[in-house]
PDB file of C-alpha atoms and ligand atoms in Angstrom:
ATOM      1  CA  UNK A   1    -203.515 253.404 -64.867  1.00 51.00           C
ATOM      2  CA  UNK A   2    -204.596 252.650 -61.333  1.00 62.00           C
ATOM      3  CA  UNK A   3    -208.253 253.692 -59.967  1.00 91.00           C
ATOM      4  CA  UNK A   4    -206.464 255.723 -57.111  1.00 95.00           C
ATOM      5  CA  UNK A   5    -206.118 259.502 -58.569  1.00 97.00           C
ATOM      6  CA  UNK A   6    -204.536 261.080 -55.167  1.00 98.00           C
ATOM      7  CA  UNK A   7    -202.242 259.372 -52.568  1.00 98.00           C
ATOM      8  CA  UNK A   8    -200.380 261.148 -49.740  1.00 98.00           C
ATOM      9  CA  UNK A   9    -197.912 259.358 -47.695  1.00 98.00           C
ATOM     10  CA  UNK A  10    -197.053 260.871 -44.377  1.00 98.00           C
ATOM     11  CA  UNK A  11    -198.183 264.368 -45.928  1.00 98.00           C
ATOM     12  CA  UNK A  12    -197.115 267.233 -43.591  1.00 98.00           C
ATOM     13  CA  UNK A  13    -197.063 270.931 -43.747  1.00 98.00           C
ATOM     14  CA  UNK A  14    -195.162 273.083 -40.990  1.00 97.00           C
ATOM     15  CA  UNK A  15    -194.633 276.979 -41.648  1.00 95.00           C
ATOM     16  CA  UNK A  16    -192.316 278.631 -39.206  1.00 91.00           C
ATOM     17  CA  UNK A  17    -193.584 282.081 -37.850  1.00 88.00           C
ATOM     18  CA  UNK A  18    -190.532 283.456 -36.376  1.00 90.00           C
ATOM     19  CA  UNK A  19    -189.302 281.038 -33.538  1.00 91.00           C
ATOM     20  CA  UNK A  20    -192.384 279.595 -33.646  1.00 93.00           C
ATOM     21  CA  UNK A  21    -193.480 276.449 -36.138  1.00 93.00           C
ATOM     22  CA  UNK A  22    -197.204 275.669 -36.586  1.00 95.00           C
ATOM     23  CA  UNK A  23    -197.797 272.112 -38.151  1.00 96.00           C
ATOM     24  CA  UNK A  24    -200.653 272.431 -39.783  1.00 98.00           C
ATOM     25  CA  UNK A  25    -200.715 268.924 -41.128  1.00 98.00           C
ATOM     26  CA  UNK A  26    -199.380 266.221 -39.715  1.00 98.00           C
ATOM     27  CA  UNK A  27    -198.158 262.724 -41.254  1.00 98.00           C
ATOM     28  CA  UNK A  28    -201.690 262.606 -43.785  1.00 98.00           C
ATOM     29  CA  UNK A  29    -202.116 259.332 -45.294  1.00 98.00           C
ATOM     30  CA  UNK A  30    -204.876 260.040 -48.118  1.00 98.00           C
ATOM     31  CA  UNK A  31    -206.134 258.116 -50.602  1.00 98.00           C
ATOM     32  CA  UNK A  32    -208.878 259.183 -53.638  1.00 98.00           C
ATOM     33  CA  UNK A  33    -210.197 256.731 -56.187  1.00 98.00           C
ATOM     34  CA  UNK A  34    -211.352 258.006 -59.616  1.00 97.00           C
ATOM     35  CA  UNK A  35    -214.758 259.115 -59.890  1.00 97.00           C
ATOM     36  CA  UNK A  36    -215.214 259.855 -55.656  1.00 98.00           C
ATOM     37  CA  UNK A  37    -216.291 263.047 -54.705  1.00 98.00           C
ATOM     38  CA  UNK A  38    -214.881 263.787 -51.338  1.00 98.00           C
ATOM     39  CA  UNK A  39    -216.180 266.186 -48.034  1.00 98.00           C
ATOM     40  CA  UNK A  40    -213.453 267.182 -46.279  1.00 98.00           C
ATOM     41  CA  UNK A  41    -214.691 268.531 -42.969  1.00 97.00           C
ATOM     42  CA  UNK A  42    -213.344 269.916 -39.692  1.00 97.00           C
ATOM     43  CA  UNK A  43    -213.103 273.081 -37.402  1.00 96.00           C
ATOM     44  CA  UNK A  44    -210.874 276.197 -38.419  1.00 96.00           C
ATOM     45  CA  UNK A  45    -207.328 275.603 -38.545  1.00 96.00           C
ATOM     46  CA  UNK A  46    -207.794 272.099 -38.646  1.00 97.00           C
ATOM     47  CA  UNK A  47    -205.536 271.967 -42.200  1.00 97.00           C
ATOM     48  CA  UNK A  48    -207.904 271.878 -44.765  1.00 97.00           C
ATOM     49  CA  UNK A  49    -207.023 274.608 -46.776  1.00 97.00           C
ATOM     50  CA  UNK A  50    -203.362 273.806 -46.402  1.00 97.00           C
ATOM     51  CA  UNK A  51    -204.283 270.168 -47.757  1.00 98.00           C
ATOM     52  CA  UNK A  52    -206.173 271.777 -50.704  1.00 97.00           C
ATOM     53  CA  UNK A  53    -203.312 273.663 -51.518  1.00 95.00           C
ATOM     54  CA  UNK A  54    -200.477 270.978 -51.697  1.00 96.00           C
ATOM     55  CA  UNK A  55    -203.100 268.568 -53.299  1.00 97.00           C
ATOM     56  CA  UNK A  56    -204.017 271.125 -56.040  1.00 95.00           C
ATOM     57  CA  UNK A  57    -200.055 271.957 -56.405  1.00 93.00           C
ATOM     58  CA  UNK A  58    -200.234 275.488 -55.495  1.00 91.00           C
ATOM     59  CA  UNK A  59    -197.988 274.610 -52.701  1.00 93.00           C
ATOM     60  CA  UNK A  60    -195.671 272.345 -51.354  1.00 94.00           C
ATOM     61  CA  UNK A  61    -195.790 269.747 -48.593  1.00 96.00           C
ATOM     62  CA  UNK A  62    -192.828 270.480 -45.414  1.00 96.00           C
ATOM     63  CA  UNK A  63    -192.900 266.307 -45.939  1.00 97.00           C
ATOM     64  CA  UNK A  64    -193.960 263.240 -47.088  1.00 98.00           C
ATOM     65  CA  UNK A  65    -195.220 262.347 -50.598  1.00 97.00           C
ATOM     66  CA  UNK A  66    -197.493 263.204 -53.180  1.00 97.00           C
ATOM     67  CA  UNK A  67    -198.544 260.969 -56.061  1.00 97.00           C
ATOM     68  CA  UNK A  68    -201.031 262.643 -58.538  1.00 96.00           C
ATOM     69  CA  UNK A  69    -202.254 259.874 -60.830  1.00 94.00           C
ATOM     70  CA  UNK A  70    -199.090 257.955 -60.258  1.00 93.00           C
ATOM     71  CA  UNK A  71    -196.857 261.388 -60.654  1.00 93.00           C
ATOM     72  CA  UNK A  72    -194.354 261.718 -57.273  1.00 94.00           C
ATOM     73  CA  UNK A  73    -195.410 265.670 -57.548  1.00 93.00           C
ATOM     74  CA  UNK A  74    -192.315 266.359 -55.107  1.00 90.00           C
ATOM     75  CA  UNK A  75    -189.880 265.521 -57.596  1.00 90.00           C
ATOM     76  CA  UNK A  76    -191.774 268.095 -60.455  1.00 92.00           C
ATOM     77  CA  UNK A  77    -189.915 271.389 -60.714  1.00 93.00           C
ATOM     78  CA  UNK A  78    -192.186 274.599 -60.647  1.00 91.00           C
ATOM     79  CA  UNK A  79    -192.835 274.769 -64.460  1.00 90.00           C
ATOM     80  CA  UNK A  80    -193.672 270.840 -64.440  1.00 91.00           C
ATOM     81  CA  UNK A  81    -195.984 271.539 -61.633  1.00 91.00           C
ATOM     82  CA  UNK A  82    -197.433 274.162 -63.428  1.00 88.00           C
ATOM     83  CA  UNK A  83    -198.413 272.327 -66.476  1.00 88.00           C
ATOM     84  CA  UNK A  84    -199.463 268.952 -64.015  1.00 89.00           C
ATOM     85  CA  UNK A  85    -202.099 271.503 -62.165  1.00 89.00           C
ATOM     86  CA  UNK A  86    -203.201 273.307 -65.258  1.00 86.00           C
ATOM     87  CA  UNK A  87    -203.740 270.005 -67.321  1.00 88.00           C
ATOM     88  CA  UNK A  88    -205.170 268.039 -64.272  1.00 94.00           C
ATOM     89  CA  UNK A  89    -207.130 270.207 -61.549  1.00 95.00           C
ATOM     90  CA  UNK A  90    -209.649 272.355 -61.987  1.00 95.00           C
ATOM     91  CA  UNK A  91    -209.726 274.707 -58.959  1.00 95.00           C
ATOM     92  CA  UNK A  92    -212.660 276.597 -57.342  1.00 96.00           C
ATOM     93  CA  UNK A  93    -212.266 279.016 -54.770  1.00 93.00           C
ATOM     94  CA  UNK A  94    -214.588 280.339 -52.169  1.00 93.00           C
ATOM     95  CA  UNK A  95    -214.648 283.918 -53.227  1.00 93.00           C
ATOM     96  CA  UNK A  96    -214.922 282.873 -56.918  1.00 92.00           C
ATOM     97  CA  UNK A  97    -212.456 285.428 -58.068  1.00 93.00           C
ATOM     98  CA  UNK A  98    -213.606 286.148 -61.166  1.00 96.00           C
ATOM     99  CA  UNK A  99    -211.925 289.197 -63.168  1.00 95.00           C
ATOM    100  CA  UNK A 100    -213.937 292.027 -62.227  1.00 93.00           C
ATOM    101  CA  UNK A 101    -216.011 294.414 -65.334  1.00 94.00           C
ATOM    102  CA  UNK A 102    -214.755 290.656 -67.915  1.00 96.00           C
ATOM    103  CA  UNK A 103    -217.772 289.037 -69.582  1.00 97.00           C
ATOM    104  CA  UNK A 104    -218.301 285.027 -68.408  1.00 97.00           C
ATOM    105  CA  UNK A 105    -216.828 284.313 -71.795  1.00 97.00           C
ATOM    106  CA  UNK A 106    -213.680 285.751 -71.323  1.00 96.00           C
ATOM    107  CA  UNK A 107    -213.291 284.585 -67.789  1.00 96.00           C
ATOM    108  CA  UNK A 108    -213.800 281.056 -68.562  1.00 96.00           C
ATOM    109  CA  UNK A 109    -210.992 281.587 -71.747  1.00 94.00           C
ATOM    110  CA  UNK A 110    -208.287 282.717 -68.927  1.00 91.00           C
ATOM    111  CA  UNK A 111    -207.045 279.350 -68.145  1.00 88.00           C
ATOM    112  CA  UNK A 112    -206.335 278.278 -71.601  1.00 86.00           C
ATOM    113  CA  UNK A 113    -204.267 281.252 -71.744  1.00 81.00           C
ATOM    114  CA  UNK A 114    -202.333 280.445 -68.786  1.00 75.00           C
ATOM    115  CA  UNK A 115    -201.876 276.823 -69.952  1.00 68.00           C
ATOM    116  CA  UNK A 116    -200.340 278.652 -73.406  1.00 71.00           C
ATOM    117  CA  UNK A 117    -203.139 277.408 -75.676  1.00 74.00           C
ATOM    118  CA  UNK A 118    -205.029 280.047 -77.917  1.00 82.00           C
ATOM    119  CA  UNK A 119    -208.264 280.559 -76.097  1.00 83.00           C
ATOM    120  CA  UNK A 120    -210.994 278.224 -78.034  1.00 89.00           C
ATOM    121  CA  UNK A 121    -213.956 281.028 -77.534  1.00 93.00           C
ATOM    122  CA  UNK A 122    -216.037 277.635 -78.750  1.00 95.00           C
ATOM    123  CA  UNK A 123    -214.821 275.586 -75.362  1.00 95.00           C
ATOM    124  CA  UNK A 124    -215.305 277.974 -73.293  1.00 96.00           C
ATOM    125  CA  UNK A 125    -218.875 278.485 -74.224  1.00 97.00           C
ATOM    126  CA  UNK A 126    -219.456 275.096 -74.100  1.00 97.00           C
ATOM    127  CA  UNK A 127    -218.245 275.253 -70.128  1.00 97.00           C
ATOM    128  CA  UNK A 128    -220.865 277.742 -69.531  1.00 97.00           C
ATOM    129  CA  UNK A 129    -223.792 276.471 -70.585  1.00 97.00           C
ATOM    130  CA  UNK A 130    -222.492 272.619 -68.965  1.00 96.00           C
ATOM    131  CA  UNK A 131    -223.111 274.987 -65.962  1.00 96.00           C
ATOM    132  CA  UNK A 132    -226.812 276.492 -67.044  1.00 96.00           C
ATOM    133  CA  UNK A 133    -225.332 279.938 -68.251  1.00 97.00           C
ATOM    134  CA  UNK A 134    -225.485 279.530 -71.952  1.00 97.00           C
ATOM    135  CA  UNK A 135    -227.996 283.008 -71.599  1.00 97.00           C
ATOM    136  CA  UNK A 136    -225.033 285.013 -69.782  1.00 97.00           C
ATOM    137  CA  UNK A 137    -222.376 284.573 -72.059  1.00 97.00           C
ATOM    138  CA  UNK A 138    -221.364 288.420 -72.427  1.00 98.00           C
ATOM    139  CA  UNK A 139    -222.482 289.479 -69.014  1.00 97.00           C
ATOM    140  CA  UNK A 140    -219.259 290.826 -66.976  1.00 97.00           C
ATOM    141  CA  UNK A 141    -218.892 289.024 -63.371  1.00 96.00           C
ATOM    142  CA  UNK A 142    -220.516 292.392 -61.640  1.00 95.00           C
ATOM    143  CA  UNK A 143    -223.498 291.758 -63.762  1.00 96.00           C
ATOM    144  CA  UNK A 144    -223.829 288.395 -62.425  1.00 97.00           C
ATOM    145  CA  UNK A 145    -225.513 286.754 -59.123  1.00 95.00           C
ATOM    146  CA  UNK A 146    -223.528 285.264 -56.607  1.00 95.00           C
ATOM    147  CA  UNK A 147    -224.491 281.944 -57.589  1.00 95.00           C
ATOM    148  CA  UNK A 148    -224.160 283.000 -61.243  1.00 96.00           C
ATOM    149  CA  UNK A 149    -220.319 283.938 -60.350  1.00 97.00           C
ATOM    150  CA  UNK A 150    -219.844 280.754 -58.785  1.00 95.00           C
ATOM    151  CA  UNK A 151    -221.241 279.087 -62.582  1.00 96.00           C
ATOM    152  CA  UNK A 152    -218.242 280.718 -64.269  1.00 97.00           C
ATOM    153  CA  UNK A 153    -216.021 280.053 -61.418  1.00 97.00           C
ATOM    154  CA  UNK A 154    -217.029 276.045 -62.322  1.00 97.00           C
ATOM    155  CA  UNK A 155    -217.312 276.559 -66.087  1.00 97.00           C
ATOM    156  CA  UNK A 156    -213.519 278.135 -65.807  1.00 96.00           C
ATOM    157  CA  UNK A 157    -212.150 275.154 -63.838  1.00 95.00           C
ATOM    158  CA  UNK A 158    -214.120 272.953 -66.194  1.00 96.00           C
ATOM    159  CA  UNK A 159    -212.750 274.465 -69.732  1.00 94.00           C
ATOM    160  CA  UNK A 160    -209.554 272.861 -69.555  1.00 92.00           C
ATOM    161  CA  UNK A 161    -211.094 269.603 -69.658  1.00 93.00           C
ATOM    162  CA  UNK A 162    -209.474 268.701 -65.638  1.00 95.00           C
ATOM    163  CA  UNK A 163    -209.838 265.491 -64.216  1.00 95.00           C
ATOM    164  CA  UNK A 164    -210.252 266.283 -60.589  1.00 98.00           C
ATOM    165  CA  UNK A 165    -212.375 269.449 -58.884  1.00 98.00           C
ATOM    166  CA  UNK A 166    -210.667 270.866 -56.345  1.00 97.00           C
ATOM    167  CA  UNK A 167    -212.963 273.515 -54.230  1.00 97.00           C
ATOM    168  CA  UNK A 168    -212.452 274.738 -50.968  1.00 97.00           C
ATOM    169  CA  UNK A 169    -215.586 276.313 -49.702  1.00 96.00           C
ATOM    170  CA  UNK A 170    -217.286 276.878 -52.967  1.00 96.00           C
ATOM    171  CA  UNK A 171    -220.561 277.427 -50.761  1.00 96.00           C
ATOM    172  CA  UNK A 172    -219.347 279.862 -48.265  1.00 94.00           C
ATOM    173  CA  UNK A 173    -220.520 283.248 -49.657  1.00 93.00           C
ATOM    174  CA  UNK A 174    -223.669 281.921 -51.186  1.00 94.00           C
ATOM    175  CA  UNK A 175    -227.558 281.597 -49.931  1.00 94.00           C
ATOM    176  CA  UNK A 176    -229.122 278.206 -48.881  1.00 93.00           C
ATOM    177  CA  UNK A 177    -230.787 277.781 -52.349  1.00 93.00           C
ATOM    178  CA  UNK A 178    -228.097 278.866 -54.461  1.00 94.00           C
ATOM    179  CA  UNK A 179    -225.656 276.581 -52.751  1.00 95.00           C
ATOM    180  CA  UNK A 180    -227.893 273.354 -53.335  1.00 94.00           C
ATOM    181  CA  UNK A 181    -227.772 274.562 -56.641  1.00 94.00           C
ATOM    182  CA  UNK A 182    -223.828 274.575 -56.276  1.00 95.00           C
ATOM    183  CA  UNK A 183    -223.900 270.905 -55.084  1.00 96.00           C
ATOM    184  CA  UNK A 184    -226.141 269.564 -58.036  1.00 95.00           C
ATOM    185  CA  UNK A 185    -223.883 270.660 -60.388  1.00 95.00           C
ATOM    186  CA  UNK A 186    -221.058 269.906 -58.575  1.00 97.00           C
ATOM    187  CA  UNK A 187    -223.010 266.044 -58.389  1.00 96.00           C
ATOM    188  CA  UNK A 188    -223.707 265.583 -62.233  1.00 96.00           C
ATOM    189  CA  UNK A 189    -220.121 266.606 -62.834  1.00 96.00           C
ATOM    190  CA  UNK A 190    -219.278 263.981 -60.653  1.00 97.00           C
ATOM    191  CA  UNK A 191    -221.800 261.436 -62.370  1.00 96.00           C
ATOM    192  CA  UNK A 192    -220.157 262.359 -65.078  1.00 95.00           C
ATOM    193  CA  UNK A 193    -216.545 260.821 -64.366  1.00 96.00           C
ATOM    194  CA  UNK A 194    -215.109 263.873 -62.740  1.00 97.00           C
ATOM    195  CA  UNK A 195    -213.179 263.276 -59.134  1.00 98.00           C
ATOM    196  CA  UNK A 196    -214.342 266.020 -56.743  1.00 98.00           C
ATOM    197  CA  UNK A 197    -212.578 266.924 -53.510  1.00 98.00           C
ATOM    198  CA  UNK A 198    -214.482 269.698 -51.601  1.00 98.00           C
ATOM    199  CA  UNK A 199    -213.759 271.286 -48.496  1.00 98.00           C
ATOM    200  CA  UNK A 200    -216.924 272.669 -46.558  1.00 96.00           C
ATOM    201  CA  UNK A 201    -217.928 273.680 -42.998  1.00 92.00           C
ATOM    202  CA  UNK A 202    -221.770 272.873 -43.362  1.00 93.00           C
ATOM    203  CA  UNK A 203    -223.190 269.334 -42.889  1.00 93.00           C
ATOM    204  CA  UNK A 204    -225.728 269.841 -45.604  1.00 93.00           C
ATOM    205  CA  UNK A 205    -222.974 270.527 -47.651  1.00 95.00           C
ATOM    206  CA  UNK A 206    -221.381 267.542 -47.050  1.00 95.00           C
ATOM    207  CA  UNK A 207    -224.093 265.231 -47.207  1.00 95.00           C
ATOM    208  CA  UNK A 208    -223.858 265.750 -51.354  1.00 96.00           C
ATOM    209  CA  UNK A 209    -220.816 263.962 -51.487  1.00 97.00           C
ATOM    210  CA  UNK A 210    -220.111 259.849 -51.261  1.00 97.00           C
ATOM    211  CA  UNK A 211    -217.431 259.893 -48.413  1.00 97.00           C
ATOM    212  CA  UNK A 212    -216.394 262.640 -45.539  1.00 97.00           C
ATOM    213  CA  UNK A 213    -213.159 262.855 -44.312  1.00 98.00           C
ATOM    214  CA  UNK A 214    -212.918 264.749 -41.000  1.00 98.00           C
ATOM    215  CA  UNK A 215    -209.347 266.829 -39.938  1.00 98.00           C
ATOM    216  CA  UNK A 216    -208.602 268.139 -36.638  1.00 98.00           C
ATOM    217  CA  UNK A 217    -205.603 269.880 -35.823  1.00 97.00           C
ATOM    218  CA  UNK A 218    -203.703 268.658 -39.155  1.00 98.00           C
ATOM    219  CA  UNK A 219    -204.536 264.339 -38.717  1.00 98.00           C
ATOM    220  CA  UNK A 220    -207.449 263.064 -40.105  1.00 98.00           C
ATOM    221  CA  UNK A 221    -209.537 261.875 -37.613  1.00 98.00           C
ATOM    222  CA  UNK A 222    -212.143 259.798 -39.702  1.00 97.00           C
ATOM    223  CA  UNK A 223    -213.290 259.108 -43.433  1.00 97.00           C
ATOM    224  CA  UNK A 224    -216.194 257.396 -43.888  1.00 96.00           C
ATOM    225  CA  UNK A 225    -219.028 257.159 -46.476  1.00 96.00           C
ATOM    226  CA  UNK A 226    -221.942 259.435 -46.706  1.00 95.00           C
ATOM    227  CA  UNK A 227    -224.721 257.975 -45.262  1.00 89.00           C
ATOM    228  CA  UNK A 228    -228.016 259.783 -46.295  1.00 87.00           C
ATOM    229  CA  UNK A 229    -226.500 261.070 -49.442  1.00 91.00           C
ATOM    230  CA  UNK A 230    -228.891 263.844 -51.316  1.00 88.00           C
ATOM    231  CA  UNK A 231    -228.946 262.905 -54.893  1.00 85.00           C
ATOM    232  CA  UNK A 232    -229.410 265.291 -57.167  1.00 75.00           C
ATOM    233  CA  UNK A 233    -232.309 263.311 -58.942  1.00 72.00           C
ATOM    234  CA  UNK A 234    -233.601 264.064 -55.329  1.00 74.00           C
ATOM    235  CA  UNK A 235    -233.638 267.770 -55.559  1.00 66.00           C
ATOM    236  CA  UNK A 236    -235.250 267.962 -58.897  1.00 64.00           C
ATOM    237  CA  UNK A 237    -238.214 266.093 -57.766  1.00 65.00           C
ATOM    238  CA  UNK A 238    -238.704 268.206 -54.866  1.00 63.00           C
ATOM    239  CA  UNK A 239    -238.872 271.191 -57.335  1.00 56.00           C
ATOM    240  CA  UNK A 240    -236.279 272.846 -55.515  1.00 51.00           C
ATOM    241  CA  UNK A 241    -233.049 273.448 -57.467  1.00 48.00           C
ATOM    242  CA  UNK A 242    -233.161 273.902 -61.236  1.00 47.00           C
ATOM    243  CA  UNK A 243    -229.944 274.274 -63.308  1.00 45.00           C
TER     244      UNK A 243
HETATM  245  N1  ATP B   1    -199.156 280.888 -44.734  1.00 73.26           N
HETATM  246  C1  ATP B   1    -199.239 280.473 -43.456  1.00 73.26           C
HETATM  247  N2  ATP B   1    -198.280 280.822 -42.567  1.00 73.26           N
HETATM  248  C2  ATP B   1    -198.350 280.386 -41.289  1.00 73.26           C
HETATM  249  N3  ATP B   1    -199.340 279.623 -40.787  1.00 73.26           N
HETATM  250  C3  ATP B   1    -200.318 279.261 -41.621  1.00 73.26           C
HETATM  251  C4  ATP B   1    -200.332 279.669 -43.004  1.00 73.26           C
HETATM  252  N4  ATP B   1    -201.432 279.154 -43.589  1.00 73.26           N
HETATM  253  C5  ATP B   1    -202.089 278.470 -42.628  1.00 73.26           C
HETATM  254  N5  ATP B   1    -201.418 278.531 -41.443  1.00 73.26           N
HETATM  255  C6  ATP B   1    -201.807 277.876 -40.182  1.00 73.26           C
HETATM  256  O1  ATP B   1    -201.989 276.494 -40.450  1.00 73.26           O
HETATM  257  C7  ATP B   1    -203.131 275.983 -39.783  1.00 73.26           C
HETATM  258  C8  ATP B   1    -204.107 275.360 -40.795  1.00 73.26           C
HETATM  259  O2  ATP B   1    -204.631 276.393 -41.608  1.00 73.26           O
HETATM  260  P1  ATP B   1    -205.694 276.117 -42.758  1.00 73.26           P
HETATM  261  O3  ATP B   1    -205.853 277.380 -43.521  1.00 73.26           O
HETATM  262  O4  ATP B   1    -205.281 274.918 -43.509  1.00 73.26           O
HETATM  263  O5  ATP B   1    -206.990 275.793 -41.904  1.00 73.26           O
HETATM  264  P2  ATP B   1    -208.478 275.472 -42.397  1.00 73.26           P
HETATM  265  O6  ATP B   1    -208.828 274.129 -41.858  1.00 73.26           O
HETATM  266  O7  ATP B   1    -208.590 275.678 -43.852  1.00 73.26           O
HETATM  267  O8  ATP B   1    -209.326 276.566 -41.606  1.00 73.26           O
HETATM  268  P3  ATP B   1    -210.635 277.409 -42.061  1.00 73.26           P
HETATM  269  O9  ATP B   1    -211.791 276.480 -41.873  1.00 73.26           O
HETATM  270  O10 ATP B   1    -210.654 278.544 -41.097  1.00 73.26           O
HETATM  271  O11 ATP B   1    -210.456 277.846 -43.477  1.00 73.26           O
HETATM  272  C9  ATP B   1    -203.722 277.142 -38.998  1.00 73.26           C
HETATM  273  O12 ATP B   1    -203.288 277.047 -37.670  1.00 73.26           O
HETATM  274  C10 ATP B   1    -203.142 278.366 -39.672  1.00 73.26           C
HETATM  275  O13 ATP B   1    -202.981 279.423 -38.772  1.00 73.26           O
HETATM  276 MG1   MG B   2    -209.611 277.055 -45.063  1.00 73.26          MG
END
């Protein structure tokens, strides 16, 4: 197996409204190595979203190709696509959307229904305290804090055991404290082999990861390491975030 996870070749995405087609990505040549944890940045309607999509095989590129750890996705029928996102990406969504009045427990078991395994209660308690809620186990989502939510938003992507973390503004509805909290975890899952691609508006954001790739208008127009990376290790000795 290669180290490169995620390839596009000449990725593009056009959806026709009517007579009129908007291109909302454009030729994307995009590369991810195993273990990277990737900003993708860039102004609204630049074609992140769209990118997260096709990447995390909820949809499908207008053009161009795909290879998922080797896999040409464009030749996978629905079901096969199906089974290549459930056993590969774990997905994280702005709005966490959780199953409203559904303890953590049985939020975090959905996914091994959906991938047609009996839900291992065990695993899926296991996911939740990997994310610091091993106290909130029976609490339904309302019961929860935003940045609780987000925990079993994580711990559900995390349950099926995924080897890339897809999240596309996992920060977005959360307070400055709770989403450095966010970013630590989302950092010692990546320290601990997991890929992470995470689209974000805020530079702070951004500055957790170990490369930023900027869109505009559906091209990439630059990828380049993180500079002044935060660490993690960094936050704890501050005494700010605690997990
Ligand atoms: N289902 C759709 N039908 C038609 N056009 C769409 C659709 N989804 C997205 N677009 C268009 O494609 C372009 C890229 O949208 P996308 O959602 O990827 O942007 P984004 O970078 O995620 O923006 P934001 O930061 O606001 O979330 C936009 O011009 C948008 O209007
Ligand atoms: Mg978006």
């Amino acid at each position: 197996m290669t180290d490169e996870i995620i390839r596009t070749e000449k990725l593009s995405k056009c959806y026709a409204l009517g007579d009129i087609e908007v291109h909302a990505l454009i030729d994307v040549d995009f590369t991810v190595t195993r273990g990277d944890f990737v900003a993708i940045m860039g102004p609204s309607g630049s074609g992140k979203s769209t990118l997260m999509h096709i990447l995390g095989c909820l949809d499908r590129p207008s053009g161009g190709e795909y290879y998922l750890e080797g896999v040409p996705v464009g030749q996978l029928d629905d079901q096969e696509l199906a089974r290549v996102r459930s056993g590969k990406i774990g997905f994280v969504f702005q709005a966490f959307n959780l199953l409203p009045r559904t303890t953590a427990l049985d939020n975090v078991s959905l996914p091994m229904l959906y991938g047609g395994r009996r839900p291992d209660r065990r695993l899926a308690e296991e996911a939740l305290k990997r994310v610091g809620l091993g106290d909130r186990l029976y609490h339904k989502s309302n019961e929860l804090s935003g940045g609780q939510q987000q925990r079993v938003a994580i711990a559900r992507a995390l349950v099926t055991s995924p080897s890339i973390i897809m999240a596309d503004e996992p920060t977005g509805n959360l307070a400055t404290q709770q989403s450095e909290e966010i970013m630590q975890l989302f950092q010692e899952l990546n320290d601990d082999g997991i890929t992470i691609i995470l689209v974000t508006h805020e530079a702070e954001i951004g500055d957790h990861a170990r490369r930023i790739v900027r869109f505009l208008d559906g091209r990439i127009v630059s990828d380049m390491p993180v500079e002044n990376r935060v660490f993690a290790s960094d936050l704890l000795s501050q005494g700010g975030a605690t997990s």
